[in-house]
mmCIF file with all atom_site columns, C-alpha atoms and ligand atoms in Angstrom:
data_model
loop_
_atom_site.group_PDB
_atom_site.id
_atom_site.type_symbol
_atom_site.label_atom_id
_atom_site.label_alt_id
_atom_site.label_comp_id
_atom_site.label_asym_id
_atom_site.label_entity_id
_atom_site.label_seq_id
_atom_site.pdbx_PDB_ins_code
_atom_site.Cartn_x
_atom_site.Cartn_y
_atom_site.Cartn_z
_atom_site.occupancy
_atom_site.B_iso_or_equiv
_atom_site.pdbx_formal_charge
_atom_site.auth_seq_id
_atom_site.auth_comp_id
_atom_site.auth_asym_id
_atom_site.auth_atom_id
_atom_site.pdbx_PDB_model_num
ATOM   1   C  CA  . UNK C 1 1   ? 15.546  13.034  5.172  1.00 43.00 ? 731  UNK C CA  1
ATOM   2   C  CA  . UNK C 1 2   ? 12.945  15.485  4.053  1.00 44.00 ? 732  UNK C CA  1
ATOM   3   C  CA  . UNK C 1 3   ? 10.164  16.143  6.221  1.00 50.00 ? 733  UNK C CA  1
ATOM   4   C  CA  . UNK C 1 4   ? 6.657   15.829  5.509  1.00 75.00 ? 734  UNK C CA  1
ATOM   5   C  CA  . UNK C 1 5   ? 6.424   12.622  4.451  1.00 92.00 ? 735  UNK C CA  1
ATOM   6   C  CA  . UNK C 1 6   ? 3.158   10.865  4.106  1.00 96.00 ? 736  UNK C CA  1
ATOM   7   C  CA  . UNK C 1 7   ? 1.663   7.512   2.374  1.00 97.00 ? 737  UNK C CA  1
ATOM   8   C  CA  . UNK C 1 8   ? -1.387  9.054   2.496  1.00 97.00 ? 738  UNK C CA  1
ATOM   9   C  CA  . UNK C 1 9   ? -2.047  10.316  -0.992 1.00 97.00 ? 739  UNK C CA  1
ATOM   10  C  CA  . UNK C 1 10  ? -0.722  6.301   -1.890 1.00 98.00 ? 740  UNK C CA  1
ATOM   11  C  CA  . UNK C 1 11  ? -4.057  4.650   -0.561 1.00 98.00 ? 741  UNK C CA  1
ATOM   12  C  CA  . UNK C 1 12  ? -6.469  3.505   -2.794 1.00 97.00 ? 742  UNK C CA  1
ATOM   13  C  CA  . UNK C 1 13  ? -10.421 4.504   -2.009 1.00 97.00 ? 743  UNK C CA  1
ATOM   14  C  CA  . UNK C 1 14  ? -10.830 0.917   -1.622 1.00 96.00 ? 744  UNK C CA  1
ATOM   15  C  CA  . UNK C 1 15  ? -9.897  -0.460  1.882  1.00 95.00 ? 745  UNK C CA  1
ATOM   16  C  CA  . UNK C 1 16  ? -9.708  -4.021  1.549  1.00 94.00 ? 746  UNK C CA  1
ATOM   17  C  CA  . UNK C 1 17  ? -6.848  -6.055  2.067  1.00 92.00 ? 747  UNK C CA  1
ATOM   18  C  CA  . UNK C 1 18  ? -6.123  -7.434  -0.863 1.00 93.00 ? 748  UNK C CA  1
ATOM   19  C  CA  . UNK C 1 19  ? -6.489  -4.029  -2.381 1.00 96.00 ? 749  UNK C CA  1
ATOM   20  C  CA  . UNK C 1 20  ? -4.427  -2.486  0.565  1.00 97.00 ? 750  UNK C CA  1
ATOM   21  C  CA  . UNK C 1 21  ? -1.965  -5.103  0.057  1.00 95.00 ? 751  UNK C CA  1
ATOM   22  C  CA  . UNK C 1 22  ? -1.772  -4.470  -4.024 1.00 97.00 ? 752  UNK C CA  1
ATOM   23  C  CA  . UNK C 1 23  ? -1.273  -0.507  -3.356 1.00 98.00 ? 753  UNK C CA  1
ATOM   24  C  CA  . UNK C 1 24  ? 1.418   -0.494  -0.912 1.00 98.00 ? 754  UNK C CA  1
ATOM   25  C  CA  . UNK C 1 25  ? 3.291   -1.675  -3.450 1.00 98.00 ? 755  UNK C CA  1
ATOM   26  C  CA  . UNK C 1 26  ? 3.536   1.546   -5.112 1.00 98.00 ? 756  UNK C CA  1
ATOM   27  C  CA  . UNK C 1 27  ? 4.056   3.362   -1.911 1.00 98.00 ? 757  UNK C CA  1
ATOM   28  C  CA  . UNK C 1 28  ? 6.885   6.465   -1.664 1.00 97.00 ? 758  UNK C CA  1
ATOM   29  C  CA  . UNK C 1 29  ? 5.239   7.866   0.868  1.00 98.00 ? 759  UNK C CA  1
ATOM   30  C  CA  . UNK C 1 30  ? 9.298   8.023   2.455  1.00 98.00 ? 760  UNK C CA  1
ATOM   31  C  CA  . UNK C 1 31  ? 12.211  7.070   0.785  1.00 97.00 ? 761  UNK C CA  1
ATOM   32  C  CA  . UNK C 1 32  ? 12.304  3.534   2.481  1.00 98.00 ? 762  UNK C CA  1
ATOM   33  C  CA  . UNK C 1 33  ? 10.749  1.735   -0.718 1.00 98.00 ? 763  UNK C CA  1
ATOM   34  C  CA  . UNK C 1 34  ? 14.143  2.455   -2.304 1.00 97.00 ? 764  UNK C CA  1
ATOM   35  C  CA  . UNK C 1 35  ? 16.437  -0.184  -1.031 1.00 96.00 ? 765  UNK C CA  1
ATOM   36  C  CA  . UNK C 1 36  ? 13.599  -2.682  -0.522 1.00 98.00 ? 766  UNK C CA  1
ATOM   37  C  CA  . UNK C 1 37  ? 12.508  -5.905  -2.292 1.00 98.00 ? 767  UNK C CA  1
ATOM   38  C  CA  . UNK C 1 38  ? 9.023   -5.069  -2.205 1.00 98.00 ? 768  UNK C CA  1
ATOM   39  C  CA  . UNK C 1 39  ? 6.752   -3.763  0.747  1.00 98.00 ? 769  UNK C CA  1
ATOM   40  C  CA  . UNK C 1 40  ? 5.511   -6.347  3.470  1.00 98.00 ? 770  UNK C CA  1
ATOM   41  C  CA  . UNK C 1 41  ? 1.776   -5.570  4.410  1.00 97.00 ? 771  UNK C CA  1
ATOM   42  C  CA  . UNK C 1 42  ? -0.122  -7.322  7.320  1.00 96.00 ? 772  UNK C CA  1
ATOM   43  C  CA  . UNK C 1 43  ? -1.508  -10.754 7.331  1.00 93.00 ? 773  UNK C CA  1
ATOM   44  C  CA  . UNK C 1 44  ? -3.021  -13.436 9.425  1.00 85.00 ? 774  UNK C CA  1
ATOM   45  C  CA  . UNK C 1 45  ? -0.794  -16.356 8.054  1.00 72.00 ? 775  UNK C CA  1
ATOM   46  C  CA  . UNK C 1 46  ? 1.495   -16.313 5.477  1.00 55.00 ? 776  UNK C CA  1
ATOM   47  C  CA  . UNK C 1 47  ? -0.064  -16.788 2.403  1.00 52.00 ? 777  UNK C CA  1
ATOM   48  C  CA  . UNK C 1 48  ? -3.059  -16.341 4.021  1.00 57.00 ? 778  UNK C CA  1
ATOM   49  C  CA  . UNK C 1 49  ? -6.480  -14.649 2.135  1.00 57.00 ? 779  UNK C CA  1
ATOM   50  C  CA  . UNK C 1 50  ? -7.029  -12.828 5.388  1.00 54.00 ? 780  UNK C CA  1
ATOM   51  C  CA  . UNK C 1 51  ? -10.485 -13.823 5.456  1.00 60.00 ? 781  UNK C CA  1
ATOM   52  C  CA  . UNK C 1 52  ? -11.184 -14.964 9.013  1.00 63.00 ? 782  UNK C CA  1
ATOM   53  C  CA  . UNK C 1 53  ? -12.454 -12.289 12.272 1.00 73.00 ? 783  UNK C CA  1
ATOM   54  C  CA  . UNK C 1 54  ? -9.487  -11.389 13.737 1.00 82.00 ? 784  UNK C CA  1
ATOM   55  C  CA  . UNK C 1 55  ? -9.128  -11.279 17.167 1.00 88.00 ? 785  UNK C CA  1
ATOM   56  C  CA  . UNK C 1 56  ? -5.537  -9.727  18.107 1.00 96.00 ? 786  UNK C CA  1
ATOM   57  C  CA  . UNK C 1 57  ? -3.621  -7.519  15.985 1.00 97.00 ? 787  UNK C CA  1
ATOM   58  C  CA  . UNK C 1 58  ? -0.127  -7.447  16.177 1.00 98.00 ? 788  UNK C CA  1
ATOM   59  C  CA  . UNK C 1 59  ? 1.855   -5.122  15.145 1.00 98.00 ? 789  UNK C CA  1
ATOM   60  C  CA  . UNK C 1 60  ? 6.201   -5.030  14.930 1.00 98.00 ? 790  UNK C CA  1
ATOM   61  C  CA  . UNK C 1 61  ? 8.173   -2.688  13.984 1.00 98.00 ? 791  UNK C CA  1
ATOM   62  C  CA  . UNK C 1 62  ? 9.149   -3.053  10.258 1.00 97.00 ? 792  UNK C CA  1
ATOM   63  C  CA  . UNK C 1 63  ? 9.929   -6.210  7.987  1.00 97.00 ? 793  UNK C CA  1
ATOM   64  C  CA  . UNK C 1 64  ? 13.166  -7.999  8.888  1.00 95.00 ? 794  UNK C CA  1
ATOM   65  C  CA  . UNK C 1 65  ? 15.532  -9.443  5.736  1.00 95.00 ? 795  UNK C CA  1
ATOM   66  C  CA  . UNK C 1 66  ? 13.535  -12.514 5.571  1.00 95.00 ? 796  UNK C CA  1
ATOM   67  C  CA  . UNK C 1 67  ? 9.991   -10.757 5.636  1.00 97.00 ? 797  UNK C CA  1
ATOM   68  C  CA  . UNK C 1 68  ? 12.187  -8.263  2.804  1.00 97.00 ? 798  UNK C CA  1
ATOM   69  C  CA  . UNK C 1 69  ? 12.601  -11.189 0.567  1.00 97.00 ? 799  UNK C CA  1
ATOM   70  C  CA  . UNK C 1 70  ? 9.398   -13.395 1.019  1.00 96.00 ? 800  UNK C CA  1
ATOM   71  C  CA  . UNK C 1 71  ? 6.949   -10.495 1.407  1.00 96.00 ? 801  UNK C CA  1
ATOM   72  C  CA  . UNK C 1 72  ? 5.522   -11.849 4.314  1.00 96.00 ? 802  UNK C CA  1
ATOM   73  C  CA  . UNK C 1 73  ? 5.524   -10.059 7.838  1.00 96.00 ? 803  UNK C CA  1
ATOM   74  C  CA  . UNK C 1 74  ? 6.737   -12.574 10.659 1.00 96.00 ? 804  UNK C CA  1
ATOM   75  C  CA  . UNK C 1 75  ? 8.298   -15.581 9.280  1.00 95.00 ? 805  UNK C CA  1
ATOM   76  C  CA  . UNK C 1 76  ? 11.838  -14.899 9.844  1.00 94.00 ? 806  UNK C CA  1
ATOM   77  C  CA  . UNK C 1 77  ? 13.715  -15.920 13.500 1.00 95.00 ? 807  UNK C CA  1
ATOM   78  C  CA  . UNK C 1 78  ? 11.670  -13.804 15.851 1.00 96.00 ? 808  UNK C CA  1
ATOM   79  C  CA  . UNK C 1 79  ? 8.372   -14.474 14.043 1.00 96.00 ? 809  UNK C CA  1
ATOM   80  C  CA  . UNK C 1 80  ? 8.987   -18.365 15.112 1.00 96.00 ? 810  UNK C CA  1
ATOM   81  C  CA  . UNK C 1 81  ? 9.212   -17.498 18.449 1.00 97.00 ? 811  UNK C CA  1
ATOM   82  C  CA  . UNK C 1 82  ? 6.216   -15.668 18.368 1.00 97.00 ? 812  UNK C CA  1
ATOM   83  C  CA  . UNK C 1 83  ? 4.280   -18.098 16.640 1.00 96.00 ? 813  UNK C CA  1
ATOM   84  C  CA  . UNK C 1 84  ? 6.225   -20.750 19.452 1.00 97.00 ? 814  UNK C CA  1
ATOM   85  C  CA  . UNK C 1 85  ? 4.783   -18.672 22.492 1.00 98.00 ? 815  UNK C CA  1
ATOM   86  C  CA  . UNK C 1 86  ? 1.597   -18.222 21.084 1.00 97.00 ? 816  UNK C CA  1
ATOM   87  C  CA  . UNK C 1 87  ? 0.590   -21.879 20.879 1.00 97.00 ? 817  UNK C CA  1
ATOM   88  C  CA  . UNK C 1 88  ? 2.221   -22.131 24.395 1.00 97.00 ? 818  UNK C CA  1
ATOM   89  C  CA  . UNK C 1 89  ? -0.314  -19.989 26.180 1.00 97.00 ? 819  UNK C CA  1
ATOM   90  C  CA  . UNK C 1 90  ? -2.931  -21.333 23.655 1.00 96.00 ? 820  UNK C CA  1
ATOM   91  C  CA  . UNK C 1 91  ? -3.815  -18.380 20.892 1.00 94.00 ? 821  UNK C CA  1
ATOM   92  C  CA  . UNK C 1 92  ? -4.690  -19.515 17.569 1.00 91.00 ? 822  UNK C CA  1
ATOM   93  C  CA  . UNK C 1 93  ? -2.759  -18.299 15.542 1.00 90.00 ? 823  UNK C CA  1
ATOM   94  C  CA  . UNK C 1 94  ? -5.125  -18.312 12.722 1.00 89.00 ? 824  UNK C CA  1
ATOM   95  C  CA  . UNK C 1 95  ? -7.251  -15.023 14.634 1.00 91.00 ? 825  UNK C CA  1
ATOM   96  C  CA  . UNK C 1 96  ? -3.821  -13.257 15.159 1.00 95.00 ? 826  UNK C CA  1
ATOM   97  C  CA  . UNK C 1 97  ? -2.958  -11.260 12.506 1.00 95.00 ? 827  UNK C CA  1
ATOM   98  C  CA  . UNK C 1 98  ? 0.644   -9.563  12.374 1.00 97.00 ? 828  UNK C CA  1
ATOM   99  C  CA  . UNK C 1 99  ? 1.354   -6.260  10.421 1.00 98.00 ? 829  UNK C CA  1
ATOM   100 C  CA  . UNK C 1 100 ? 4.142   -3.369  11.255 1.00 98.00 ? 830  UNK C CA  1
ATOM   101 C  CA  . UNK C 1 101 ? 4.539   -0.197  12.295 1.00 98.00 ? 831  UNK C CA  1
ATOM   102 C  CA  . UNK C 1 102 ? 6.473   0.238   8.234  1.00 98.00 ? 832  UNK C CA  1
ATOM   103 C  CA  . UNK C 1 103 ? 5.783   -1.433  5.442  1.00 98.00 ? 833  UNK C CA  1
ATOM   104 C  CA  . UNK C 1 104 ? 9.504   -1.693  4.245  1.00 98.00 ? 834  UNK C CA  1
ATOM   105 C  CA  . UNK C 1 105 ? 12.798  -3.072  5.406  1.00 98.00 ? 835  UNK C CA  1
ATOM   106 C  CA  . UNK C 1 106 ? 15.289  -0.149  6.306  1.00 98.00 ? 836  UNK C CA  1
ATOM   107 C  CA  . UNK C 1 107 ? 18.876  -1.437  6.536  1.00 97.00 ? 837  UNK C CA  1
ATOM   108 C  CA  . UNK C 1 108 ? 22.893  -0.900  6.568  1.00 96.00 ? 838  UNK C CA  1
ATOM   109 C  CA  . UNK C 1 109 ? 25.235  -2.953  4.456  1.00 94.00 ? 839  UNK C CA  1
ATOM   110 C  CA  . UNK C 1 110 ? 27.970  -4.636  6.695  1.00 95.00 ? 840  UNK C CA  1
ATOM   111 C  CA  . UNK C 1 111 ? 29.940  -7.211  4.757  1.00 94.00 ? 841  UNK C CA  1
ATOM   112 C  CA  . UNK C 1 112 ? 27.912  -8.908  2.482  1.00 92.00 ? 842  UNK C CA  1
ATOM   113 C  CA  . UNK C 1 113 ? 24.483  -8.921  5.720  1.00 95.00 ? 843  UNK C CA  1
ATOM   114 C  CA  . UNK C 1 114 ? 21.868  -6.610  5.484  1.00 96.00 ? 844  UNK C CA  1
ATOM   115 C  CA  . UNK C 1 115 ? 21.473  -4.990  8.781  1.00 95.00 ? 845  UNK C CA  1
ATOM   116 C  CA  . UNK C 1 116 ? 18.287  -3.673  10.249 1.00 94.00 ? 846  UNK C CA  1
ATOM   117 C  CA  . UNK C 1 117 ? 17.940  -0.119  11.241 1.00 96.00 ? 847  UNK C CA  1
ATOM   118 C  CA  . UNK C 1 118 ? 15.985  1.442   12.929 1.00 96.00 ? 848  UNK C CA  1
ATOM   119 C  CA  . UNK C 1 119 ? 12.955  3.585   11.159 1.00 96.00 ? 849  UNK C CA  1
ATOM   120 C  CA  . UNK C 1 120 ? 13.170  7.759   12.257 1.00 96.00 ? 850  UNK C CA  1
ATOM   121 C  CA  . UNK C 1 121 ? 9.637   9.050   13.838 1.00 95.00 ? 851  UNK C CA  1
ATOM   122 C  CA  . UNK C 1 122 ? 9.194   10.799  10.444 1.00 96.00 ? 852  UNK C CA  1
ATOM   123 C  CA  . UNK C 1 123 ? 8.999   7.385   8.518  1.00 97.00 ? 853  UNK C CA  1
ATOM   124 C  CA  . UNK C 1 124 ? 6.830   6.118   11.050 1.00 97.00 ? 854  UNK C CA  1
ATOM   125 C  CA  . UNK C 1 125 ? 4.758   8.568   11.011 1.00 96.00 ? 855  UNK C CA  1
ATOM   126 C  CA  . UNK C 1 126 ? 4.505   8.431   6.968  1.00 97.00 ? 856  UNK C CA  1
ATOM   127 C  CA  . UNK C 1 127 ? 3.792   4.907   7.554  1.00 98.00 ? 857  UNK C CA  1
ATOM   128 C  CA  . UNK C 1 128 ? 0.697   5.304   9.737  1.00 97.00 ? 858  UNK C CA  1
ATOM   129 C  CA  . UNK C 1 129 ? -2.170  5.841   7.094  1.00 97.00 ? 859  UNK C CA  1
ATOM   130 C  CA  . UNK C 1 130 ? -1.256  1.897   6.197  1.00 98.00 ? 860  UNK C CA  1
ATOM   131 C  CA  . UNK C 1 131 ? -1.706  0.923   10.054 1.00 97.00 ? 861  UNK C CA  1
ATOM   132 C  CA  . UNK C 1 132 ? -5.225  2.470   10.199 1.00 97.00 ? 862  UNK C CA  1
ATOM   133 C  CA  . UNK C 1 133 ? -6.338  1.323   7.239  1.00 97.00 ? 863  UNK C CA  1
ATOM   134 C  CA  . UNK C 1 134 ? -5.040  -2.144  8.009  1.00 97.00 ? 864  UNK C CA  1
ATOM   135 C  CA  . UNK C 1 135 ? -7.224  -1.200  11.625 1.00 96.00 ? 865  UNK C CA  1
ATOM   136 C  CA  . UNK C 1 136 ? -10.292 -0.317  9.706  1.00 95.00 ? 866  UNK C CA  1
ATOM   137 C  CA  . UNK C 1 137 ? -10.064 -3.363  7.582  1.00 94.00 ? 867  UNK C CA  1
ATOM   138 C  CA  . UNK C 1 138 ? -9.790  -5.820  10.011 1.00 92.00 ? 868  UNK C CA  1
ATOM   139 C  CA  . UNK C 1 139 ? -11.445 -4.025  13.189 1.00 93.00 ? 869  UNK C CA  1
ATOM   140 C  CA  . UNK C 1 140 ? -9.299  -6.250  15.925 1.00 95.00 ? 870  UNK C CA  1
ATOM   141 C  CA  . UNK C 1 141 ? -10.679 -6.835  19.527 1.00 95.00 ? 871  UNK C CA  1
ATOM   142 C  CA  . UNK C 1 142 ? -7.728  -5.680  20.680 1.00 97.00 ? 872  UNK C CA  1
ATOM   143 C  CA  . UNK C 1 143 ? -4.490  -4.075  19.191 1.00 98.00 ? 873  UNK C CA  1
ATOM   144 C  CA  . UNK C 1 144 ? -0.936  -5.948  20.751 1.00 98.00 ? 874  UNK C CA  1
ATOM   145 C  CA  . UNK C 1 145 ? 2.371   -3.612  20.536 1.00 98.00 ? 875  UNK C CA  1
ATOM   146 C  CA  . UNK C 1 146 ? 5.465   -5.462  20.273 1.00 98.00 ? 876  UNK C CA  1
ATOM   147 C  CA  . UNK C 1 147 ? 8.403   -3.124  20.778 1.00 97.00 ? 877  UNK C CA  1
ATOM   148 C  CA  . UNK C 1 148 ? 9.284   0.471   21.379 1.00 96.00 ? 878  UNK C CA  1
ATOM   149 C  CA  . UNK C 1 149 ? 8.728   1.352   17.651 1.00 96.00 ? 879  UNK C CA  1
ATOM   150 C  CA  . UNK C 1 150 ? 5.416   -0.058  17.273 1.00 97.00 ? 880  UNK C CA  1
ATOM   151 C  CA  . UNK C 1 151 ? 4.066   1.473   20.717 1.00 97.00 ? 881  UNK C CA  1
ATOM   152 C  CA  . UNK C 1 152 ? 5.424   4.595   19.758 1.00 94.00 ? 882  UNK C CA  1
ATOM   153 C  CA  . UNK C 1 153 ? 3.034   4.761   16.664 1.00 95.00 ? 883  UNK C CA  1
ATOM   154 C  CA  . UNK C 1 154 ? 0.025   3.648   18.184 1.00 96.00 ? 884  UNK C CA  1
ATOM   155 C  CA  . UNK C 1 155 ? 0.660   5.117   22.249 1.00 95.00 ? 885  UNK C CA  1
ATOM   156 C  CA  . UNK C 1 156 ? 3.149   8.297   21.002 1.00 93.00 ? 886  UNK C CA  1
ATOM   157 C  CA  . UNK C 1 157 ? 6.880   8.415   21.899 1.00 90.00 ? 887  UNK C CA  1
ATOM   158 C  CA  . UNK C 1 158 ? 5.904   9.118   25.610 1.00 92.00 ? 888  UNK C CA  1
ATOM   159 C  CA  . UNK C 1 159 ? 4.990   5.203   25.922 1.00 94.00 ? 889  UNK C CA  1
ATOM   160 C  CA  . UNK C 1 160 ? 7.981   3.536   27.822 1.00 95.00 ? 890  UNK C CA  1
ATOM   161 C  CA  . UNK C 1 161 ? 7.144   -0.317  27.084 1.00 96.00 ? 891  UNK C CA  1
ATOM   162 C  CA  . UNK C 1 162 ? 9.679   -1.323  29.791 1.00 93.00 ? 892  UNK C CA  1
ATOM   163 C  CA  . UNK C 1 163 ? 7.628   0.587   32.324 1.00 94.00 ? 893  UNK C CA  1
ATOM   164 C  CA  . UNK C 1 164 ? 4.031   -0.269  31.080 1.00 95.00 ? 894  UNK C CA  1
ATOM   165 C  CA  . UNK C 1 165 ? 4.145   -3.561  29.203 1.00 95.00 ? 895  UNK C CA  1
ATOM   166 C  CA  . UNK C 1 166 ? 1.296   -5.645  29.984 1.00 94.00 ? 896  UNK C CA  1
ATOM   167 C  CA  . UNK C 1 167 ? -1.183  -2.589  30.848 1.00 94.00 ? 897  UNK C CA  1
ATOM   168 C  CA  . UNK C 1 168 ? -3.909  -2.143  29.157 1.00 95.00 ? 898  UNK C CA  1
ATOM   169 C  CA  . UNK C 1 169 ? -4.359  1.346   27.247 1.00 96.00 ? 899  UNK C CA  1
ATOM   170 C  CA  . UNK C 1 170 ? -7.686  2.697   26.175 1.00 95.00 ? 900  UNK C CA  1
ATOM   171 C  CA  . UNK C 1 171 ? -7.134  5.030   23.248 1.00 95.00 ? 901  UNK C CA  1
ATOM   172 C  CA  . UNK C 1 172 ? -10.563 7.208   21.457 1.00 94.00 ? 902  UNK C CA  1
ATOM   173 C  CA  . UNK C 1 173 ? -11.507 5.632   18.208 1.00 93.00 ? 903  UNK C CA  1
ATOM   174 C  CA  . UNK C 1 174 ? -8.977  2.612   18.804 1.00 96.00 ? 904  UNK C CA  1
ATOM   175 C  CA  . UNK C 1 175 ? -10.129 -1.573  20.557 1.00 95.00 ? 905  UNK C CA  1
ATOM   176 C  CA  . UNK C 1 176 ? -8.198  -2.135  24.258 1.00 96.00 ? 906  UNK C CA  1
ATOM   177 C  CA  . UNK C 1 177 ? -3.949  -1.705  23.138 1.00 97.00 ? 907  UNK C CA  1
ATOM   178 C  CA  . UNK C 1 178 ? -1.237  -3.359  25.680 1.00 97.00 ? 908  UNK C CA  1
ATOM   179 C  CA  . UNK C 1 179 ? 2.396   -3.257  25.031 1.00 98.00 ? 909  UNK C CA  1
ATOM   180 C  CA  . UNK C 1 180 ? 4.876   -5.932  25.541 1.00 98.00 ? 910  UNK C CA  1
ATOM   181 C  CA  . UNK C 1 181 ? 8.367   -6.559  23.692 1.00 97.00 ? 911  UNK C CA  1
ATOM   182 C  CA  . UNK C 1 182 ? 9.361   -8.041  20.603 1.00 97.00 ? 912  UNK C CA  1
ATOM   183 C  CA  . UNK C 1 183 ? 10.274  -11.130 19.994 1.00 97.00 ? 913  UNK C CA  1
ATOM   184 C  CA  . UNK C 1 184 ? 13.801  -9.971  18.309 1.00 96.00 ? 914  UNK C CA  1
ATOM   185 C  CA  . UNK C 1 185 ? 14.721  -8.791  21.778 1.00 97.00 ? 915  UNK C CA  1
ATOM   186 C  CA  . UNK C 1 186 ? 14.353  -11.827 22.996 1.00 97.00 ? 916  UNK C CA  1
ATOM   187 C  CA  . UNK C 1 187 ? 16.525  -13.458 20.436 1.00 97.00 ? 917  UNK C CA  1
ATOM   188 C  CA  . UNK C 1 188 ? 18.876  -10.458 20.811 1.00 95.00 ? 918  UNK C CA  1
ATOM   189 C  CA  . UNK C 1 189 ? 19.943  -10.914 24.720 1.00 97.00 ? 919  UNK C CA  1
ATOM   190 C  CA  . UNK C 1 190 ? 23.271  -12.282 25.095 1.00 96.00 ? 920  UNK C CA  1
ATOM   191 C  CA  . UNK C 1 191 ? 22.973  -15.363 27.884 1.00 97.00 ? 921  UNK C CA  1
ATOM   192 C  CA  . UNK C 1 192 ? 20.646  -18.386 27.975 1.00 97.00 ? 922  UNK C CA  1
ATOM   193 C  CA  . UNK C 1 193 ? 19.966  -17.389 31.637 1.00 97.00 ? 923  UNK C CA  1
ATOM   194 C  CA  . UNK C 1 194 ? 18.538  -13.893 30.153 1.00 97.00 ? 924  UNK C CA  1
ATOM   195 C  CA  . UNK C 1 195 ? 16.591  -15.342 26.994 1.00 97.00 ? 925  UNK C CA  1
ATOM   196 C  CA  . UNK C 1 196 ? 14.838  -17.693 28.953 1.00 97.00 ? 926  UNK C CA  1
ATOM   197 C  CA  . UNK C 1 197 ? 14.064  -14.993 31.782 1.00 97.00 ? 927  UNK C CA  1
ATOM   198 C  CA  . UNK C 1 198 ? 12.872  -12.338 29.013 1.00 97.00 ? 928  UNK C CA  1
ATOM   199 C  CA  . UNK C 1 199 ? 10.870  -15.595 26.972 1.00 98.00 ? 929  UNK C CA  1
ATOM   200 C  CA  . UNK C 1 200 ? 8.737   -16.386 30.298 1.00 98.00 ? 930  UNK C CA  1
ATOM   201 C  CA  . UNK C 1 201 ? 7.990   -12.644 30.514 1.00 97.00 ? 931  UNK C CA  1
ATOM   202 C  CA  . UNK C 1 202 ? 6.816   -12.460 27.262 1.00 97.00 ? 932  UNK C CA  1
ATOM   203 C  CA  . UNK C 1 203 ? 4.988   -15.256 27.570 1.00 98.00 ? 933  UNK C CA  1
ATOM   204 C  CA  . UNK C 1 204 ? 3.476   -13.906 30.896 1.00 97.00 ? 934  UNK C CA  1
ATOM   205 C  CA  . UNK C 1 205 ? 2.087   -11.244 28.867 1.00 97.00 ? 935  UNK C CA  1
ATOM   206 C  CA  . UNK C 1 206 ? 0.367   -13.246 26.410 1.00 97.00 ? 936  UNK C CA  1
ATOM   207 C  CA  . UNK C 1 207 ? -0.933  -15.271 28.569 1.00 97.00 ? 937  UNK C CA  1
ATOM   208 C  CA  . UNK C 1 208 ? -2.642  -12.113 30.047 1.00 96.00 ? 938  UNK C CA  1
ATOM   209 C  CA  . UNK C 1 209 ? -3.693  -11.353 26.166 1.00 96.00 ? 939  UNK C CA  1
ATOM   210 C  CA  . UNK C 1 210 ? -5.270  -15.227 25.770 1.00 96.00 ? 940  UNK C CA  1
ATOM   211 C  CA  . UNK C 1 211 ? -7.298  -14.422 29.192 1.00 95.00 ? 941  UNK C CA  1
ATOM   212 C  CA  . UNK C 1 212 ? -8.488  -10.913 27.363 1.00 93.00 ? 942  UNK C CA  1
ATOM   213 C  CA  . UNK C 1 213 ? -9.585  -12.246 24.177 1.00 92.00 ? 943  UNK C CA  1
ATOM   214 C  CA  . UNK C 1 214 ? -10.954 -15.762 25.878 1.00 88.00 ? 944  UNK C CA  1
HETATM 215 S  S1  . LIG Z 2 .   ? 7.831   2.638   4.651  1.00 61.89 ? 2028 LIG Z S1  1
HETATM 216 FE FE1 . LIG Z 2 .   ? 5.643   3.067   4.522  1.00 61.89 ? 2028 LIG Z FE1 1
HETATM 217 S  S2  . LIG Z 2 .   ? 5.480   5.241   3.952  1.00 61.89 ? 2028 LIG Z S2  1
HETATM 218 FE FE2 . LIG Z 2 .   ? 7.585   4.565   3.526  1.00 61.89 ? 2028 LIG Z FE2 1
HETATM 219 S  S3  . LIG Z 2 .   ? 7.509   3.963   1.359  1.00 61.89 ? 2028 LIG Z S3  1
HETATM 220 FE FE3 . LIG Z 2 .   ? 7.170   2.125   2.579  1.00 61.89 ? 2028 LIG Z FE3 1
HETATM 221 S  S4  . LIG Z 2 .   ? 4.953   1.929   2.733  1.00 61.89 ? 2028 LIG Z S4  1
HETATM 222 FE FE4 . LIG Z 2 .   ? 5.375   4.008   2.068  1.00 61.89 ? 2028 LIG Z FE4 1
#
């Protein structure tokens, strides 16, 4: 892939979401829009007019083949966890709202699945005028990473969330950022015995996140 890829000369001069979410539609700021269904922006709830204050922002690493088809962010498998674990430790869900590091779903045929892949740093990177305009538009209290990828495009590739989850990282220009996993690598470990041990870390982290925003 070529380099010097950008979405910036995609955004519209109006920020808004709704406008945001209109004009990333039309985004080939990289060459992911190609074998997408559409692009999946942020939102609080599915559906939703994103027109509460948001407290948490949330952001994954790209749209799974659910998100690809419904056009919502976080309402396949691992987004039900998510939403799971956040009522457990007692986060609205409403003031939560869940974007991604890129706006479209970048996957390998095998058989007749979809499978994801995982976006290069130069797609991330052409993704992040999106993410700060989503950042701007919403102004969260404080900005959750969930995975490597995500991390990566807010904290740099230097980040190691297995080493600094649950820390919180002050950033210029940026709210309070911590790190913790995704939910997908929960779902992806191989024994009960392990999912439940990764699930009550995870959850140990957002309980740390309900005691910040509180
Ligand atoms: S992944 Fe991001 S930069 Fe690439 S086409 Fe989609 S919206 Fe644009």
């Amino acid at each position: 892939m070529a380099t010097g890829l950008n979405a910036e000369r995609y955004l519209p001069d109006k920020r808004t979401l709704p406008v945001l979410q209109k004009a990333v539609q039309n985004c080939h700021g990289c060459d992911l829009y190609r074998n997408a269904t559409q692009a999946v922006f942020g939102e609080l709830e599915a559906g939703s007019e994103g027109n509460r204050p948001v407290a948490v922002m949330m952001i994954g690493e790209q749209p799974g083949d659910k998100e690809d088809i419904e056009g919502h962010p976080f309402v396949g498998p691992a987004g039900k966890l998510l939403d799971e674990c956040l009522q457990q430790v007692g986060i609205d869900r409403r003031e939560v709202y869940v974007t991604n590091a890129v706006k479209h779903f970048k996957w390998e045929p095998r058989g007749k699945r979809r499978i994801h892949k995982k976006p290069s740093v130069q797609e991330i990177k052409a993704c992040r005028p999106w993410l700060d305009a989503e950042l701007e538009a919403i102004r969260p209290r404080l900005i959750v990473c969930l995975g490597a990828t995500a991390a990566q495009a807010i904290l740099g590739s230097a980040f190691k969330v297995t080493q600094e989850r649950g820390k919180i990282i002050t950033k210029a220009g940026l709210p309070p950022i911590t790190a913790t996993v995704h939910p997908s690598a929960i779902l992806r470990t191989k024994t009960d015995e392990d999912r439940h041990r990764e699930k009550r870390a995870f959850i140990a982290d957002l309980k740390k996140i309900a005691a910040l925003i509180a």
